[in-house]
JSON list of C-alpha atoms in Angstrom, two decimals:
[
{"chain": "L", "resi": 1, "resn": "UNK", "atom": "CA", "xyz": [-74.44, 69.35, -235.20]},
{"chain": "L", "resi": 2, "resn": "UNK", "atom": "CA", "xyz": [-77.98, 68.73, -234.04]},
{"chain": "L", "resi": 3, "resn": "UNK", "atom": "CA", "xyz": [-78.81, 65.75, -231.90]},
{"chain": "L", "resi": 4, "resn": "UNK", "atom": "CA", "xyz": [-82.34, 64.38, -231.77]},
{"chain": "L", "resi": 5, "resn": "UNK", "atom": "CA", "xyz": [-83.65, 61.93, -229.19]},
{"chain": "L", "resi": 6, "resn": "UNK", "atom": "CA", "xyz": [-87.09, 60.38, -229.55]},
{"chain": "L", "resi": 7, "resn": "UNK", "atom": "CA", "xyz": [-89.19, 58.89, -226.77]},
{"chain": "L", "resi": 8, "resn": "UNK", "atom": "CA", "xyz": [-92.74, 57.86, -226.05]},
{"chain": "L", "resi": 9, "resn": "UNK", "atom": "CA", "xyz": [-93.17, 54.83, -228.26]},
{"chain": "L", "resi": 10, "resn": "UNK", "atom": "CA", "xyz": [-94.85, 51.66, -227.08]},
{"chain": "L", "resi": 11, "resn": "UNK", "atom": "CA", "xyz": [-97.51, 49.06, -227.72]},
{"chain": "L", "resi": 12, "resn": "UNK", "atom": "CA", "xyz": [-101.18, 50.01, -227.86]},
{"chain": "L", "resi": 13, "resn": "UNK", "atom": "CA", "xyz": [-104.41, 48.49, -229.07]},
{"chain": "L", "resi": 14, "resn": "UNK", "atom": "CA", "xyz": [-106.39, 49.69, -232.05]},
{"chain": "L", "resi": 15, "resn": "UNK", "atom": "CA", "xyz": [-108.06, 53.00, -231.27]},
{"chain": "L", "resi": 16, "resn": "UNK", "atom": "CA", "xyz": [-105.51, 53.92, -228.65]},
{"chain": "L", "resi": 17, "resn": "UNK", "atom": "CA", "xyz": [-103.29, 56.98, -228.37]},
{"chain": "L", "resi": 18, "resn": "UNK", "atom": "CA", "xyz": [-99.62, 57.73, -227.91]},
{"chain": "L", "resi": 19, "resn": "UNK", "atom": "CA", "xyz": [-97.57, 60.90, -227.66]},
{"chain": "L", "resi": 20, "resn": "UNK", "atom": "CA", "xyz": [-94.09, 60.88, -229.13]},
{"chain": "L", "resi": 21, "resn": "UNK", "atom": "CA", "xyz": [-91.49, 63.42, -228.05]},
{"chain": "L", "resi": 22, "resn": "UNK", "atom": "CA", "xyz": [-88.30, 64.57, -229.74]},
{"chain": "L", "resi": 23, "resn": "UNK", "atom": "CA", "xyz": [-85.67, 66.41, -227.73]},
{"chain": "L", "resi": 24, "resn": "UNK", "atom": "CA", "xyz": [-83.56, 68.74, -229.88]},
{"chain": "L", "resi": 25, "resn": "UNK", "atom": "CA", "xyz": [-80.04, 69.60, -228.71]},
{"chain": "L", "resi": 26, "resn": "UNK", "atom": "CA", "xyz": [-79.92, 73.07, -230.27]},
{"chain": "L", "resi": 27, "resn": "UNK", "atom": "CA", "xyz": [-81.57, 75.45, -232.69]},
{"chain": "L", "resi": 28, "resn": "UNK", "atom": "CA", "xyz": [-79.04, 77.59, -234.51]},
{"chain": "L", "resi": 29, "resn": "UNK", "atom": "CA", "xyz": [-81.72, 79.25, -236.63]},
{"chain": "L", "resi": 30, "resn": "UNK", "atom": "CA", "xyz": [-85.07, 80.72, -235.71]},
{"chain": "L", "resi": 31, "resn": "UNK", "atom": "CA", "xyz": [-86.84, 78.86, -238.50]},
{"chain": "L", "resi": 32, "resn": "UNK", "atom": "CA", "xyz": [-86.28, 75.18, -239.01]},
{"chain": "L", "resi": 33, "resn": "UNK", "atom": "CA", "xyz": [-88.38, 72.43, -240.47]},
{"chain": "L", "resi": 34, "resn": "UNK", "atom": "CA", "xyz": [-88.87, 69.58, -238.03]},
{"chain": "L", "resi": 35, "resn": "UNK", "atom": "CA", "xyz": [-90.54, 66.35, -239.08]},
{"chain": "L", "resi": 36, "resn": "UNK", "atom": "CA", "xyz": [-91.70, 62.95, -237.99]},
{"chain": "L", "resi": 37, "resn": "UNK", "atom": "CA", "xyz": [-91.10, 60.04, -240.34]},
{"chain": "L", "resi": 38, "resn": "UNK", "atom": "CA", "xyz": [-91.90, 56.38, -239.93]},
{"chain": "L", "resi": 39, "resn": "UNK", "atom": "CA", "xyz": [-90.63, 53.16, -241.38]},
{"chain": "L", "resi": 40, "resn": "UNK", "atom": "CA", "xyz": [-92.45, 49.84, -241.25]},
{"chain": "L", "resi": 41, "resn": "UNK", "atom": "CA", "xyz": [-90.61, 46.54, -241.80]},
{"chain": "L", "resi": 42, "resn": "UNK", "atom": "CA", "xyz": [-89.85, 46.03, -245.48]},
{"chain": "L", "resi": 43, "resn": "UNK", "atom": "CA", "xyz": [-91.05, 49.51, -246.44]},
{"chain": "L", "resi": 44, "resn": "UNK", "atom": "CA", "xyz": [-89.45, 52.85, -247.18]},
{"chain": "L", "resi": 45, "resn": "UNK", "atom": "CA", "xyz": [-89.28, 55.83, -244.85]},
{"chain": "L", "resi": 46, "resn": "UNK", "atom": "CA", "xyz": [-92.55, 57.79, -244.96]},
{"chain": "L", "resi": 47, "resn": "UNK", "atom": "CA", "xyz": [-93.12, 61.39, -243.85]},
{"chain": "L", "resi": 48, "resn": "UNK", "atom": "CA", "xyz": [-95.90, 61.62, -241.29]},
{"chain": "L", "resi": 49, "resn": "UNK", "atom": "CA", "xyz": [-95.97, 65.30, -240.27]},
{"chain": "L", "resi": 50, "resn": "UNK", "atom": "CA", "xyz": [-93.71, 68.34, -240.44]},
{"chain": "L", "resi": 51, "resn": "UNK", "atom": "CA", "xyz": [-93.73, 71.75, -238.81]},
{"chain": "L", "resi": 52, "resn": "UNK", "atom": "CA", "xyz": [-91.95, 75.10, -238.91]},
{"chain": "L", "resi": 53, "resn": "UNK", "atom": "CA", "xyz": [-90.33, 75.97, -235.58]},
{"chain": "L", "resi": 54, "resn": "UNK", "atom": "CA", "xyz": [-91.65, 79.54, -235.87]},
{"chain": "L", "resi": 55, "resn": "UNK", "atom": "CA", "xyz": [-95.20, 78.13, -235.94]},
{"chain": "L", "resi": 56, "resn": "UNK", "atom": "CA", "xyz": [-95.91, 79.35, -239.46]},
{"chain": "L", "resi": 57, "resn": "UNK", "atom": "CA", "xyz": [-97.30, 76.03, -240.57]},
{"chain": "L", "resi": 58, "resn": "UNK", "atom": "CA", "xyz": [-97.78, 72.34, -239.94]},
{"chain": "L", "resi": 59, "resn": "UNK", "atom": "CA", "xyz": [-98.37, 69.70, -242.57]},
{"chain": "L", "resi": 60, "resn": "UNK", "atom": "CA", "xyz": [-99.54, 66.09, -242.59]},
{"chain": "L", "resi": 61, "resn": "UNK", "atom": "CA", "xyz": [-99.51, 63.02, -244.74]},
{"chain": "L", "resi": 62, "resn": "UNK", "atom": "CA", "xyz": [-102.99, 62.11, -245.96]},
{"chain": "L", "resi": 63, "resn": "UNK", "atom": "CA", "xyz": [-102.80, 58.82, -244.08]},
{"chain": "L", "resi": 64, "resn": "UNK", "atom": "CA", "xyz": [-102.70, 60.55, -240.69]},
{"chain": "L", "resi": 65, "resn": "UNK", "atom": "CA", "xyz": [-104.74, 63.72, -241.21]},
{"chain": "L", "resi": 66, "resn": "UNK", "atom": "CA", "xyz": [-107.34, 64.14, -238.51]},
{"chain": "L", "resi": 67, "resn": "UNK", "atom": "CA", "xyz": [-105.66, 61.54, -236.29]},
{"chain": "L", "resi": 68, "resn": "UNK", "atom": "CA", "xyz": [-102.17, 62.91, -235.63]},
{"chain": "L", "resi": 69, "resn": "UNK", "atom": "CA", "xyz": [-101.10, 66.36, -234.44]},
{"chain": "L", "resi": 70, "resn": "UNK", "atom": "CA", "xyz": [-97.57, 67.72, -234.61]},
{"chain": "L", "resi": 71, "resn": "UNK", "atom": "CA", "xyz": [-96.51, 70.53, -232.28]},
{"chain": "L", "resi": 72, "resn": "UNK", "atom": "CA", "xyz": [-93.34, 72.11, -231.01]},
{"chain": "L", "resi": 73, "resn": "UNK", "atom": "CA", "xyz": [-92.01, 74.15, -228.11]},
{"chain": "L", "resi": 74, "resn": "UNK", "atom": "CA", "xyz": [-89.10, 76.45, -228.95]},
{"chain": "L", "resi": 75, "resn": "UNK", "atom": "CA", "xyz": [-88.25, 77.18, -225.35]},
{"chain": "L", "resi": 76, "resn": "UNK", "atom": "CA", "xyz": [-88.02, 73.53, -224.34]},
{"chain": "L", "resi": 77, "resn": "UNK", "atom": "CA", "xyz": [-86.59, 72.56, -227.76]},
{"chain": "L", "resi": 78, "resn": "UNK", "atom": "CA", "xyz": [-89.11, 69.76, -228.11]},
{"chain": "L", "resi": 79, "resn": "UNK", "atom": "CA", "xyz": [-91.19, 68.45, -230.99]},
{"chain": "L", "resi": 80, "resn": "UNK", "atom": "CA", "xyz": [-94.23, 66.29, -230.31]},
{"chain": "L", "resi": 81, "resn": "UNK", "atom": "CA", "xyz": [-96.47, 63.94, -232.25]},
{"chain": "L", "resi": 82, "resn": "UNK", "atom": "CA", "xyz": [-99.84, 63.24, -230.65]},
{"chain": "L", "resi": 83, "resn": "UNK", "atom": "CA", "xyz": [-101.27, 60.10, -232.25]},
{"chain": "L", "resi": 84, "resn": "UNK", "atom": "CA", "xyz": [-104.90, 59.10, -231.80]},
{"chain": "L", "resi": 85, "resn": "UNK", "atom": "CA", "xyz": [-107.25, 56.52, -233.29]},
{"chain": "L", "resi": 86, "resn": "UNK", "atom": "CA", "xyz": [-104.26, 54.31, -233.98]},
{"chain": "L", "resi": 87, "resn": "UNK", "atom": "CA", "xyz": [-104.60, 51.47, -236.47]},
{"chain": "L", "resi": 88, "resn": "UNK", "atom": "CA", "xyz": [-102.31, 48.50, -237.18]},
{"chain": "L", "resi": 89, "resn": "UNK", "atom": "CA", "xyz": [-101.00, 50.27, -240.28]},
{"chain": "L", "resi": 90, "resn": "UNK", "atom": "CA", "xyz": [-99.43, 52.87, -237.97]},
{"chain": "L", "resi": 91, "resn": "UNK", "atom": "CA", "xyz": [-97.04, 50.24, -236.63]},
{"chain": "L", "resi": 92, "resn": "UNK", "atom": "CA", "xyz": [-93.52, 51.41, -237.46]},
{"chain": "L", "resi": 93, "resn": "UNK", "atom": "CA", "xyz": [-90.29, 52.84, -236.16]},
{"chain": "L", "resi": 94, "resn": "UNK", "atom": "CA", "xyz": [-90.86, 56.58, -235.82]},
{"chain": "L", "resi": 95, "resn": "UNK", "atom": "CA", "xyz": [-88.04, 59.05, -236.43]},
{"chain": "L", "resi": 96, "resn": "UNK", "atom": "CA", "xyz": [-87.60, 62.72, -235.68]},
{"chain": "L", "resi": 97, "resn": "UNK", "atom": "CA", "xyz": [-85.75, 64.72, -238.36]},
{"chain": "L", "resi": 98, "resn": "UNK", "atom": "CA", "xyz": [-84.38, 68.25, -238.67]},
{"chain": "L", "resi": 99, "resn": "UNK", "atom": "CA", "xyz": [-83.81, 70.55, -241.64]},
{"chain": "L", "resi": 100, "resn": "UNK", "atom": "CA", "xyz": [-82.06, 73.48, -239.93]},
{"chain": "L", "resi": 101, "resn": "UNK", "atom": "CA", "xyz": [-82.37, 76.99, -241.31]},
{"chain": "L", "resi": 102, "resn": "UNK", "atom": "CA", "xyz": [-85.05, 76.14, -243.85]},
{"chain": "L", "resi": 103, "resn": "UNK", "atom": "CA", "xyz": [-88.82, 76.50, -243.72]},
{"chain": "L", "resi": 104, "resn": "UNK", "atom": "CA", "xyz": [-90.96, 73.49, -244.48]},
{"chain": "L", "resi": 105, "resn": "UNK", "atom": "CA", "xyz": [-91.62, 73.34, -248.21]},
{"chain": "L", "resi": 106, "resn": "UNK", "atom": "CA", "xyz": [-93.63, 71.28, -250.64]},
{"chain": "L", "resi": 107, "resn": "UNK", "atom": "CA", "xyz": [-90.77, 68.79, -250.84]},
{"chain": "L", "resi": 108, "resn": "UNK", "atom": "CA", "xyz": [-90.36, 68.54, -247.07]},
{"chain": "L", "resi": 109, "resn": "UNK", "atom": "CA", "xyz": [-92.02, 65.13, -247.20]},
{"chain": "L", "resi": 110, "resn": "UNK", "atom": "CA", "xyz": [-88.82, 63.77, -248.75]},
{"chain": "L", "resi": 111, "resn": "UNK", "atom": "CA", "xyz": [-86.34, 62.24, -246.34]},
{"chain": "L", "resi": 112, "resn": "UNK", "atom": "CA", "xyz": [-83.40, 63.55, -248.37]},
{"chain": "L", "resi": 113, "resn": "UNK", "atom": "CA", "xyz": [-84.31, 67.11, -247.26]},
{"chain": "L", "resi": 114, "resn": "UNK", "atom": "CA", "xyz": [-83.32, 66.42, -243.68]},
{"chain": "L", "resi": 115, "resn": "UNK", "atom": "CA", "xyz": [-79.78, 66.63, -242.37]},
{"chain": "L", "resi": 116, "resn": "UNK", "atom": "CA", "xyz": [-80.26, 65.19, -238.91]},
{"chain": "L", "resi": 117, "resn": "UNK", "atom": "CA", "xyz": [-82.10, 62.15, -237.61]},
{"chain": "L", "resi": 118, "resn": "UNK", "atom": "CA", "xyz": [-82.81, 60.53, -234.30]},
{"chain": "L", "resi": 119, "resn": "UNK", "atom": "CA", "xyz": [-82.50, 56.82, -233.59]},
{"chain": "L", "resi": 120, "resn": "UNK", "atom": "CA", "xyz": [-86.22, 56.19, -233.64]},
{"chain": "L", "resi": 121, "resn": "UNK", "atom": "CA", "xyz": [-88.89, 54.96, -231.24]},
{"chain": "L", "resi": 122, "resn": "UNK", "atom": "CA", "xyz": [-91.04, 51.91, -231.93]},
{"chain": "L", "resi": 123, "resn": "UNK", "atom": "CA", "xyz": [-94.82, 52.13, -232.13]},
{"chain": "L", "resi": 124, "resn": "UNK", "atom": "CA", "xyz": [-96.80, 48.88, -232.29]},
{"chain": "L", "resi": 125, "resn": "UNK", "atom": "CA", "xyz": [-100.57, 48.84, -232.73]},
{"chain": "L", "resi": 126, "resn": "UNK", "atom": "CA", "xyz": [-102.32, 45.52, -232.21]},
{"chain": "L", "resi": 127, "resn": "UNK", "atom": "CA", "xyz": [-105.89, 44.49, -232.93]}
]
């Protein structure tokens, strides 16, 4: 079992920045795919960014490229999402997700690929 705990959400104005953190209880495998998803009210869960825990690649949704950066620290067992130039469309509940033992793949943007999820942290961007 892997437990994920997100933190760092909040309310910011347009153009502001936030850094989300995800604490991971354990890594059984050296390579795992860790991801950030988000879900706005009335919408489906959308992949934002995903990263291999052996630092062999990081990937982004087109909607956040150039504004968001995903990173991870194996020693601390943390995954981060640095969000900049925030816009109202970024308002959502943000989730951390884990696909243990598998590298990130072309289909890693699909929520069904992930076995473990955190409870989410709310991000609200106001104009």
